[in-house]
Amino acid sequence: MSALLDLLMGVFRQPTLGGVTLELASLAAPLWLAALIGLLIGWAWRPRWAVAVVGDNDRPPAETPALPPPACAAEDSYRKNEAAVVPRAAVAAAAPKEEEELAVNTGDLMHLRRLVEEKDGGPSWIHMMEKTLLTMRYQAWRRDPEGGPPQYRSSTIFEDASPEVVRDFFWDDEFRIKNTWDDMLLQHETLEECTKTGTMVVRWVRKFPFFCSDREYIIGRRIWASGKTYYCVTKGVPRPSVPRRNKPRRVDLYYSSWCIRPVESRNGDGSMTACEVLLFHHEDMGIPWEIAKLGVRQGMWGCVKRIEPGLRAYQIARTAGEPLSKYAAMAHVNTKVDPDELITAEDKTEASSSNNAEAEKQKHWTGNIPKVLLIGGAVALACTFDHGLLTKAVIFGTARRFAGPGRR
């Protein structure tokens, strides 16, 4: 310690400011050189082990045998920024085989149902936060599956809101941009739609700050109605006919699904005038998972609280008689399921899903790579793996977390 102090004192004894600056630069040069070497080493190691950790999204998905086009999900060619919609209104209801070939099928419904009932066989949920506004209550949980990105579960209860309006609100891409409650959505377009089952394939482009490229999503989505409860599935789907580009970058691993249902109001009169939205979300963010969790925790509430005023504006617009957008109209085209049949089907598939979950865990052995290795390459990974969705919560939450001590 005394040697270091003597060295610094020697620096500041220089007779001129230029001499002090030169001495400080000579001391800092080895540190910058070490940082540069660390970045170069991290980048050089990427093909060997990092791809196994976070996935290589630059590579297109493996080719699969061609299947005959299903009744309601014919794939359309994609030209530049335009994509034709393929309606199939005249086709009869999908047969069981055709149902399985849809972009979103009954298997996705059963998976969401198991998530809602907490019977999917995954790890326990860890409570993250609880917030309350005058007309909204919010809770969030997280869990860390082996070999996969963090998964999030949230419960949002809106007072004086019907499940039907909330369903349309989340499905309405036009209103997302018009109202700017989801201010990350830059572009949206429909690639495929089935006016019989309500299944859609849409393309989103979401904006990010200047230091991150925009992201592109190819999303399959569909709604099932069980009484007054709506199961809304959205997930990333492969579409080789939509070419990949350097910018915006394609996000492949994406899952964001809701269960929307009426619940008792907190007014205490027993009326079912409130609406709960159970959200299950995970995606490949392209950064080490520990850093992602930190950013999400810091930025989550700031993003969520924008939803409530957006919903109230949507309610006002509907009350005023504004016409439905084509996206909200598609939310009305959903597949009806009997609650009793849903429970029976769930019981039949529960054992099978448990076996599949165990097999998936065995595949992801790379999740046990020591955390020291992940943290040591975090900077290089964040700079070079520009593949997944670096969500707004991560970008601003992480930045605020690390910039905060400097401001204080």
CSV table of C-alpha atoms in Angstrom, one decimal:
chain,number,residue,atom,x,y,z
A,1,MET,CA,0.0,0.0,0.0
A,2,SER,CA,2.8,2.4,0.9
A,3,ALA,CA,4.5,1.6,-2.4
A,4,LEU,CA,1.4,2.5,-4.3
A,5,LEU,CA,1.1,5.8,-2.4
A,6,ASP,CA,4.7,6.6,-3.1
A,7,LEU,CA,4.1,5.9,-6.8
A,8,LEU,CA,1.1,8.2,-7.0
A,9,MET,CA,2.9,11.0,-5.1
A,10,GLY,CA,5.7,10.7,-7.6
A,11,VAL,CA,3.2,11.2,-10.4
A,12,PHE,CA,1.8,14.4,-8.9
A,13,ARG,CA,5.3,15.9,-8.3
A,14,GLN,CA,5.7,16.3,-12.0
A,15,PRO,CA,6.3,20.0,-12.7
A,16,THR,CA,3.8,20.3,-15.5
A,17,LEU,CA,0.2,19.2,-16.2
A,18,GLY,CA,1.4,17.4,-19.3
A,19,GLY,CA,3.9,15.4,-17.3
A,20,VAL,CA,1.2,14.3,-14.8
A,21,THR,CA,-1.1,13.3,-17.6
A,22,LEU,CA,1.6,11.3,-19.3
A,23,GLU,CA,2.5,9.5,-16.0
A,24,LEU,CA,-1.2,8.6,-15.3
A,25,ALA,CA,-1.6,7.3,-18.9
A,26,SER,CA,1.4,5.1,-18.4
A,27,LEU,CA,-0.1,3.7,-15.3
A,28,ALA,CA,-3.5,3.1,-16.8
A,29,ALA,CA,-2.2,1.6,-20.0
A,30,PRO,CA,-1.7,-1.9,-18.5
A,31,LEU,CA,-5.3,-1.9,-17.2
A,32,TRP,CA,-6.8,-1.0,-20.6
A,33,LEU,CA,-4.6,-3.6,-22.2
A,34,ALA,CA,-5.8,-6.2,-19.8
A,35,ALA,CA,-9.4,-5.3,-20.5
A,36,LEU,CA,-8.8,-5.4,-24.2
A,37,ILE,CA,-7.2,-8.8,-24.0
A,38,GLY,CA,-10.1,-10.1,-21.9
A,39,LEU,CA,-12.6,-8.9,-24.5
A,40,LEU,CA,-10.6,-10.6,-27.3
A,41,ILE,CA,-10.3,-13.8,-25.3
A,42,GLY,CA,-14.0,-13.8,-24.6
A,43,TRP,CA,-14.8,-13.3,-28.3
A,44,ALA,CA,-12.4,-16.0,-29.4
A,45,TRP,CA,-14.0,-18.5,-27.0
A,46,ARG,CA,-17.5,-17.9,-28.3
A,47,PRO,CA,-17.6,-20.8,-30.8
A,48,ARG,CA,-16.4,-23.3,-28.2
A,49,TRP,CA,-18.7,-23.0,-25.2
A,50,ALA,CA,-20.7,-19.8,-25.2
A,51,VAL,CA,-22.9,-21.0,-28.1
A,52,ALA,CA,-23.9,-24.0,-26.0
A,53,VAL,CA,-24.9,-21.7,-23.1
A,54,VAL,CA,-27.1,-19.1,-24.9
A,55,GLY,CA,-27.7,-20.7,-28.3
A,56,ASP,CA,-26.6,-19.6,-31.7
A,57,ASN,CA,-29.5,-17.7,-33.2
A,58,ASP,CA,-27.6,-16.6,-36.3
A,59,ARG,CA,-28.0,-20.1,-37.6
A,60,PRO,CA,-31.4,-20.8,-39.1
A,61,PRO,CA,-33.4,-23.7,-37.5
A,62,ALA,CA,-32.5,-27.2,-38.8
A,63,GLU,CA,-34.5,-28.1,-41.8
A,64,THR,CA,-37.5,-30.3,-41.1
A,65,PRO,CA,-39.3,-32.6,-43.5
A,66,ALA,CA,-41.9,-30.7,-45.4
A,67,LEU,CA,-45.5,-31.2,-44.2
A,68,PRO,CA,-48.6,-30.7,-46.3
A,69,PRO,CA,-50.1,-27.3,-45.5
A,70,PRO,CA,-52.8,-27.4,-42.8
A,71,ALA,CA,-56.3,-26.3,-43.4
A,72,CYS,CA,-55.9,-22.9,-41.7
A,73,ALA,CA,-52.2,-22.1,-41.8
A,74,ALA,CA,-50.9,-22.0,-45.3
A,75,GLU,CA,-47.5,-20.4,-45.5
A,76,ASP,CA,-47.1,-17.3,-47.6
A,77,SER,CA,-44.2,-15.8,-49.4
A,78,TYR,CA,-42.6,-12.8,-47.9
A,79,ARG,CA,-41.4,-9.9,-50.1
A,80,LYS,CA,-39.4,-7.1,-48.6
A,81,ASN,CA,-41.7,-5.4,-46.1
A,82,GLU,CA,-45.0,-6.8,-47.3
A,83,ALA,CA,-46.6,-10.1,-46.5
A,84,ALA,CA,-50.0,-11.3,-47.8
A,85,VAL,CA,-52.6,-12.5,-45.4
A,86,VAL,CA,-53.9,-16.0,-46.3
A,87,PRO,CA,-57.6,-16.3,-45.2
A,88,ARG,CA,-59.2,-19.8,-45.0
A,89,ALA,CA,-62.8,-18.9,-44.1
A,90,ALA,CA,-64.3,-21.5,-46.4
A,91,VAL,CA,-62.4,-24.4,-45.0
A,92,ALA,CA,-64.1,-26.8,-42.6
A,93,ALA,CA,-62.9,-27.1,-39.0
A,94,ALA,CA,-59.5,-28.5,-38.7
A,95,ALA,CA,-59.2,-32.3,-38.3
A,96,PRO,CA,-57.1,-33.7,-35.5
A,97,LYS,CA,-54.0,-34.1,-37.8
A,98,GLU,CA,-54.5,-30.6,-39.2
A,99,GLU,CA,-54.9,-29.2,-35.7
A,100,GLU,CA,-51.4,-30.5,-34.8
A,101,GLU,CA,-50.0,-28.8,-37.8
A,102,LEU,CA,-51.3,-25.4,-37.0
A,103,ALA,CA,-48.8,-22.8,-35.8
A,104,VAL,CA,-50.4,-22.9,-32.3
A,105,ASN,CA,-52.3,-26.1,-31.5
A,106,THR,CA,-54.0,-28.0,-28.6
A,107,GLY,CA,-50.6,-29.0,-27.2
A,108,ASP,CA,-49.9,-25.4,-26.5
A,109,LEU,CA,-53.2,-24.9,-24.8
A,110,MET,CA,-52.5,-27.9,-22.5
A,111,HIS,CA,-49.1,-26.5,-21.7
A,112,LEU,CA,-50.5,-23.1,-20.7
A,113,ARG,CA,-53.2,-24.9,-18.7
A,114,ARG,CA,-50.5,-26.8,-16.7
A,115,LEU,CA,-48.6,-23.5,-16.1
A,116,VAL,CA,-51.8,-21.9,-14.7
A,117,GLU,CA,-52.5,-24.9,-12.5
A,118,GLU,CA,-48.8,-25.1,-11.5
A,119,LYS,CA,-48.6,-28.7,-12.7
A,120,ASP,CA,-46.0,-28.4,-15.4
A,121,GLY,CA,-43.3,-30.1,-13.3
A,122,GLY,CA,-41.0,-27.1,-13.3
A,123,PRO,CA,-39.1,-25.5,-10.4
A,124,SER,CA,-40.9,-23.6,-7.7
A,125,TRP,CA,-41.7,-20.0,-8.3
A,126,ILE,CA,-39.8,-17.3,-6.3
A,127,HIS,CA,-41.8,-14.2,-5.3
A,128,MET,CA,-40.2,-11.1,-6.7
A,129,MET,CA,-42.5,-8.1,-6.0
A,130,GLU,CA,-46.0,-6.9,-5.2
A,131,LYS,CA,-47.3,-3.5,-6.2
A,132,THR,CA,-50.7,-1.8,-5.8
A,133,LEU,CA,-52.4,1.1,-7.6
A,134,LEU,CA,-55.9,2.4,-7.1
A,135,THR,CA,-57.4,0.2,-9.8
A,136,MET,CA,-54.7,-2.4,-10.3
A,137,ARG,CA,-52.8,-5.0,-8.3
A,138,TYR,CA,-49.6,-6.7,-9.5
A,139,GLN,CA,-47.5,-9.6,-8.3
A,140,ALA,CA,-44.5,-11.2,-10.0
A,141,TRP,CA,-42.6,-14.5,-9.6
A,142,ARG,CA,-39.4,-15.9,-11.2
A,143,ARG,CA,-37.9,-19.4,-11.5
A,144,ASP,CA,-34.7,-20.7,-13.0
A,145,PRO,CA,-35.1,-23.9,-15.0
A,146,GLU,CA,-32.0,-26.0,-15.7
A,147,GLY,CA,-30.3,-25.1,-19.0
A,148,GLY,CA,-32.9,-22.4,-20.0
A,149,PRO,CA,-33.4,-18.6,-19.5
A,150,PRO,CA,-35.3,-17.3,-16.4
A,151,GLN,CA,-39.0,-17.7,-16.6
A,152,TYR,CA,-41.5,-15.1,-15.2
A,153,ARG,CA,-45.0,-15.4,-13.9
A,154,SER,CA,-47.2,-12.4,-13.0
A,155,SER,CA,-50.7,-11.8,-11.8
A,156,THR,CA,-52.3,-8.4,-12.7
A,157,ILE,CA,-55.8,-7.7,-11.5
A,158,PHE,CA,-57.7,-4.8,-13.1
A,159,GLU,CA,-60.7,-3.4,-11.3
A,160,ASP,CA,-63.8,-2.7,-13.4
A,161,ALA,CA,-62.7,-4.6,-16.5
A,162,SER,CA,-64.2,-7.5,-18.4
A,163,PRO,CA,-62.2,-10.4,-19.6
A,164,GLU,CA,-63.4,-9.8,-23.2
A,165,VAL,CA,-62.2,-6.2,-23.3
A,166,VAL,CA,-58.8,-7.1,-21.7
A,167,ARG,CA,-58.5,-10.0,-24.2
A,168,ASP,CA,-59.0,-7.6,-27.1
A,169,PHE,CA,-56.7,-5.0,-25.6
A,170,PHE,CA,-53.7,-7.3,-25.5
A,171,TRP,CA,-54.4,-8.7,-29.0
A,172,ASP,CA,-54.8,-5.3,-30.6
A,173,ASP,CA,-51.5,-4.5,-32.3
A,174,GLU,CA,-52.9,-1.3,-33.9
A,175,PHE,CA,-53.8,0.1,-30.5
A,176,ARG,CA,-50.4,-0.8,-29.1
A,177,ILE,CA,-48.8,1.7,-31.5
A,178,LYS,CA,-51.6,4.2,-31.6
A,179,ASN,CA,-51.8,4.6,-27.8
A,180,THR,CA,-48.0,3.9,-27.3
A,181,TRP,CA,-48.6,2.0,-24.1
A,182,ASP,CA,-46.2,-0.6,-25.7
A,183,ASP,CA,-43.8,2.0,-26.9
A,184,MET,CA,-41.2,-0.6,-28.1
A,185,LEU,CA,-43.4,-1.9,-30.9
A,186,LEU,CA,-42.2,-0.3,-34.2
A,187,GLN,CA,-43.9,-2.5,-36.9
A,188,HIS,CA,-46.4,-5.2,-37.0
A,189,GLU,CA,-48.0,-7.2,-39.9
A,190,THR,CA,-50.0,-10.3,-40.4
A,191,LEU,CA,-48.3,-13.1,-42.3
A,192,GLU,CA,-51.0,-15.8,-41.9
A,193,GLU,CA,-54.5,-16.0,-40.4
A,194,CYS,CA,-57.2,-18.6,-40.1
A,195,THR,CA,-60.7,-17.1,-39.7
A,196,LYS,CA,-62.0,-20.5,-38.6
A,197,THR,CA,-59.8,-21.1,-35.5
A,198,GLY,CA,-58.4,-17.5,-35.0
A,199,THR,CA,-54.8,-18.8,-35.4
A,200,MET,CA,-52.5,-16.0,-36.6
A,201,VAL,CA,-48.8,-15.7,-37.5
A,202,VAL,CA,-47.6,-12.1,-37.1
A,203,ARG,CA,-44.3,-10.3,-37.6
A,204,TRP,CA,-43.2,-7.7,-35.0
A,205,VAL,CA,-40.2,-5.4,-35.0
A,206,ARG,CA,-39.4,-3.9,-31.7
A,207,LYS,CA,-37.1,-0.9,-31.1
A,208,PHE,CA,-34.2,-0.6,-28.7
A,209,PRO,CA,-31.8,2.1,-27.6
A,210,PHE,CA,-29.1,3.2,-30.1
A,211,PHE,CA,-26.5,0.8,-28.7
A,212,CYS,CA,-28.7,-2.3,-29.5
A,213,SER,CA,-30.1,-3.3,-32.8
A,214,ASP,CA,-33.9,-3.7,-33.3
A,215,ARG,CA,-35.4,-7.2,-32.9
A,216,GLU,CA,-37.7,-9.1,-35.2
A,217,TYR,CA,-40.2,-11.7,-34.0
A,218,ILE,CA,-42.3,-14.2,-36.0
A,219,ILE,CA,-45.1,-15.0,-33.6
A,220,GLY,CA,-47.8,-17.6,-33.7
A,221,ARG,CA,-50.9,-16.8,-31.6
A,222,ARG,CA,-54.3,-18.2,-30.8
A,223,ILE,CA,-57.1,-18.0,-28.2
A,224,TRP,CA,-59.2,-20.6,-26.6
A,225,ALA,CA,-62.3,-19.8,-24.6
A,226,SER,CA,-63.5,-21.9,-21.7
A,227,GLY,CA,-66.6,-20.1,-20.4
A,228,LYS,CA,-65.4,-16.7,-19.3
A,229,THR,CA,-61.8,-17.7,-19.1
A,230,TYR,CA,-59.5,-17.1,-22.1
A,231,TYR,CA,-56.2,-18.9,-22.8
A,232,CYS,CA,-54.1,-16.7,-25.1
A,233,VAL,CA,-51.0,-18.3,-26.4
A,234,THR,CA,-48.2,-16.4,-28.2
A,235,LYS,CA,-44.9,-18.0,-29.1
A,236,GLY,CA,-42.1,-17.8,-31.6
A,237,VAL,CA,-42.6,-20.0,-34.6
A,238,PRO,CA,-40.1,-20.9,-37.4
A,239,ARG,CA,-40.9,-19.6,-40.8
A,240,PRO,CA,-38.1,-20.3,-43.3
A,241,SER,CA,-40.1,-18.3,-46.0
A,242,VAL,CA,-39.4,-15.1,-44.0
A,243,PRO,CA,-35.7,-14.5,-44.7
A,244,ARG,CA,-33.3,-13.6,-41.9
A,245,ARG,CA,-31.6,-10.2,-42.0
A,246,ASN,CA,-28.7,-8.7,-40.1
A,247,LYS,CA,-31.0,-5.9,-38.9
A,248,PRO,CA,-33.4,-6.3,-37.3
A,249,ARG,CA,-32.1,-9.5,-35.6
A,250,ARG,CA,-34.5,-12.5,-35.4
A,251,VAL,CA,-35.5,-13.7,-31.9
A,252,ASP,CA,-36.3,-17.4,-32.0
A,253,LEU,CA,-36.9,-18.3,-28.4
A,254,TYR,CA,-40.0,-16.4,-27.3
A,255,TYR,CA,-43.0,-17.4,-25.2
A,256,SER,CA,-45.5,-15.0,-23.7
A,257,SER,CA,-49.0,-16.4,-22.9
A,258,TRP,CA,-51.9,-15.3,-20.8
A,259,CYS,CA,-54.8,-16.7,-18.9
A,260,ILE,CA,-57.5,-14.0,-18.6
A,261,ARG,CA,-60.4,-14.6,-16.2
A,262,PRO,CA,-62.9,-12.8,-14.0
A,263,VAL,CA,-62.2,-12.5,-10.3
A,264,GLU,CA,-63.8,-10.9,-7.3
A,265,SER,CA,-63.5,-7.2,-6.9
A,266,ARG,CA,-61.8,-5.9,-3.9
A,267,ASN,CA,-64.8,-3.7,-3.2
A,268,GLY,CA,-65.9,-6.4,-0.8
A,269,ASP,CA,-69.4,-6.8,-2.3
A,270,GLY,CA,-68.6,-10.2,-3.9
A,271,SER,CA,-69.1,-9.0,-7.4
A,272,MET,CA,-66.9,-10.5,-10.2
A,273,THR,CA,-66.2,-7.2,-11.8
A,274,ALA,CA,-62.4,-7.4,-11.7
A,275,CYS,CA,-60.2,-9.3,-14.3
A,276,GLU,CA,-57.0,-11.2,-13.6
A,277,VAL,CA,-54.3,-11.7,-16.2
A,278,LEU,CA,-51.9,-14.5,-15.4
A,279,LEU,CA,-48.8,-14.0,-17.7
A,280,PHE,CA,-46.1,-16.6,-18.3
A,281,HIS,CA,-43.1,-15.2,-20.2
A,282,HIS,CA,-39.5,-16.2,-21.1
A,283,GLU,CA,-37.2,-15.5,-24.1
A,284,ASP,CA,-33.6,-15.6,-25.1
A,285,MET,CA,-32.2,-12.2,-24.2
A,286,GLY,CA,-28.7,-12.8,-25.6
A,287,ILE,CA,-27.0,-11.9,-22.3
A,288,PRO,CA,-25.9,-14.0,-19.3
A,289,TRP,CA,-29.0,-15.0,-17.3
A,290,GLU,CA,-27.7,-13.6,-14.0
A,291,ILE,CA,-27.4,-10.1,-15.5
A,292,ALA,CA,-30.8,-10.5,-17.2
A,293,LYS,CA,-32.4,-11.3,-13.8
A,294,LEU,CA,-30.9,-8.2,-12.2
A,295,GLY,CA,-32.1,-5.9,-15.0
A,296,VAL,CA,-35.6,-7.4,-15.1
A,297,ARG,CA,-36.0,-7.0,-11.3
A,298,GLN,CA,-35.1,-3.3,-11.5
A,299,GLY,CA,-37.1,-2.4,-14.6
A,300,MET,CA,-40.2,-4.6,-14.4
A,301,TRP,CA,-42.6,-2.3,-12.6
A,302,GLY,CA,-41.7,0.7,-14.7
A,303,CYS,CA,-42.9,-1.2,-17.8
A,304,VAL,CA,-45.9,-2.8,-16.2
A,305,LYS,CA,-47.5,0.3,-14.8
A,306,ARG,CA,-47.9,1.7,-18.3
A,307,ILE,CA,-50.4,-1.0,-19.1
A,308,GLU,CA,-53.2,0.3,-16.8
A,309,PRO,CA,-53.7,3.7,-18.4
A,310,GLY,CA,-53.5,2.1,-21.8
A,311,LEU,CA,-56.3,-0.3,-20.8
A,312,ARG,CA,-58.5,2.6,-19.5
A,313,ALA,CA,-58.0,4.5,-22.8
A,314,TYR,CA,-59.0,1.3,-24.7
A,315,GLN,CA,-62.2,1.0,-22.5
A,316,ILE,CA,-63.1,4.6,-23.3
A,317,ALA,CA,-62.6,4.1,-27.0
A,318,ARG,CA,-64.8,1.0,-27.0
A,319,THR,CA,-67.5,2.7,-25.0
A,320,ALA,CA,-67.4,5.6,-27.5
A,321,GLY,CA,-68.2,3.1,-30.3
A,322,GLU,CA,-64.9,3.1,-32.1
A,323,PRO,CA,-64.7,0.2,-34.6
A,324,LEU,CA,-62.7,-2.8,-33.8
A,325,SER,CA,-59.4,-3.2,-35.5
A,326,LYS,CA,-58.8,-6.4,-37.5
A,327,TYR,CA,-56.6,-7.7,-34.7
A,328,ALA,CA,-59.2,-7.2,-32.1
A,329,ALA,CA,-61.8,-8.8,-34.4
A,330,MET,CA,-59.6,-11.8,-34.7
A,331,ALA,CA,-59.6,-12.1,-30.9
A,332,HIS,CA,-63.3,-12.8,-31.2
A,333,VAL,CA,-62.5,-15.8,-33.4
A,334,ASN,CA,-61.5,-18.3,-30.8
A,335,THR,CA,-61.8,-22.0,-30.2
A,336,LYS,CA,-64.4,-23.0,-27.6
A,337,VAL,CA,-63.4,-25.7,-25.1
A,338,ASP,CA,-65.6,-27.3,-22.4
A,339,PRO,CA,-64.1,-26.8,-18.9
A,340,ASP,CA,-64.8,-30.5,-18.0
A,341,GLU,CA,-63.2,-31.8,-21.2
A,342,LEU,CA,-60.2,-29.5,-20.6
A,343,ILE,CA,-59.7,-31.1,-17.2
A,344,THR,CA,-60.0,-34.6,-18.6
A,345,ALA,CA,-57.5,-33.9,-21.4
A,346,GLU,CA,-55.1,-32.4,-18.8
A,347,ASP,CA,-55.3,-35.5,-16.7
A,348,LYS,CA,-54.5,-37.7,-19.7
A,349,THR,CA,-51.4,-35.7,-20.7
A,350,GLU,CA,-50.0,-34.9,-17.3
A,351,ALA,CA,-47.9,-38.1,-17.1
A,352,SER,CA,-46.6,-37.7,-20.7
A,353,SER,CA,-45.6,-34.0,-20.0
A,354,SER,CA,-43.6,-35.1,-16.9
A,355,ASN,CA,-41.6,-37.5,-19.0
A,356,ASN,CA,-40.9,-34.9,-21.6
A,357,ALA,CA,-39.8,-32.4,-19.0
A,358,GLU,CA,-37.3,-34.9,-17.5
A,359,ALA,CA,-35.9,-35.6,-21.0
A,360,GLU,CA,-35.5,-31.9,-21.6
A,361,LYS,CA,-33.6,-31.4,-18.4
A,362,GLN,CA,-31.1,-34.1,-19.4
A,363,LYS,CA,-30.5,-32.4,-22.7
A,364,HIS,CA,-29.6,-29.1,-21.1
A,365,TRP,CA,-26.5,-30.3,-19.3
A,366,THR,CA,-24.7,-27.0,-20.2
A,367,GLY,CA,-26.7,-25.2,-17.5
A,368,ASN,CA,-24.2,-26.5,-14.9
A,369,ILE,CA,-21.3,-24.5,-16.3
A,370,PRO,CA,-19.8,-22.7,-13.3
A,371,LYS,CA,-21.1,-19.2,-12.6
A,372,VAL,CA,-17.5,-17.9,-12.4
A,373,LEU,CA,-17.0,-18.7,-16.1
A,374,LEU,CA,-20.3,-17.0,-17.0
A,375,ILE,CA,-19.5,-13.8,-15.0
A,376,GLY,CA,-15.9,-13.7,-16.4
A,377,GLY,CA,-17.2,-13.6,-20.0
A,378,ALA,CA,-20.2,-11.4,-19.3
A,379,VAL,CA,-18.8,-8.3,-21.0
A,380,ALA,CA,-17.7,-10.2,-24.1
A,381,LEU,CA,-21.0,-12.0,-24.3
A,382,ALA,CA,-23.1,-8.9,-24.0
A,383,CYS,CA,-21.0,-7.1,-26.7
A,384,THR,CA,-20.9,-9.9,-29.2
A,385,PHE,CA,-24.1,-12.0,-28.8
A,386,ASP,CA,-26.6,-9.6,-30.3
A,387,HIS,CA,-29.1,-12.3,-30.9
A,388,GLY,CA,-32.0,-12.4,-28.4
A,389,LEU,CA,-34.4,-9.9,-27.0
A,390,LEU,CA,-32.6,-7.5,-24.7
A,391,THR,CA,-35.9,-6.3,-23.2
A,392,LYS,CA,-36.4,-2.7,-22.2
A,393,ALA,CA,-36.5,-3.7,-18.5
A,394,VAL,CA,-33.0,-5.3,-18.8
A,395,ILE,CA,-31.5,-2.4,-20.8
A,396,PHE,CA,-32.7,0.4,-18.5
A,397,GLY,CA,-32.9,-1.6,-15.3
A,398,THR,CA,-29.3,-2.8,-15.5
A,399,ALA,CA,-28.0,0.6,-16.5
A,400,ARG,CA,-29.8,2.2,-13.6
A,401,ARG,CA,-28.5,-0.4,-11.2
A,402,PHE,CA,-24.9,0.1,-12.1
A,403,ALA,CA,-25.1,3.9,-12.7
A,404,GLY,CA,-26.8,4.5,-9.4
A,405,PRO,CA,-23.7,4.3,-7.1
A,406,GLY,CA,-21.9,6.8,-9.3
A,407,ARG,CA,-24.7,9.3,-8.9
A,408,ARG,CA,-24.8,9.0,-5.2
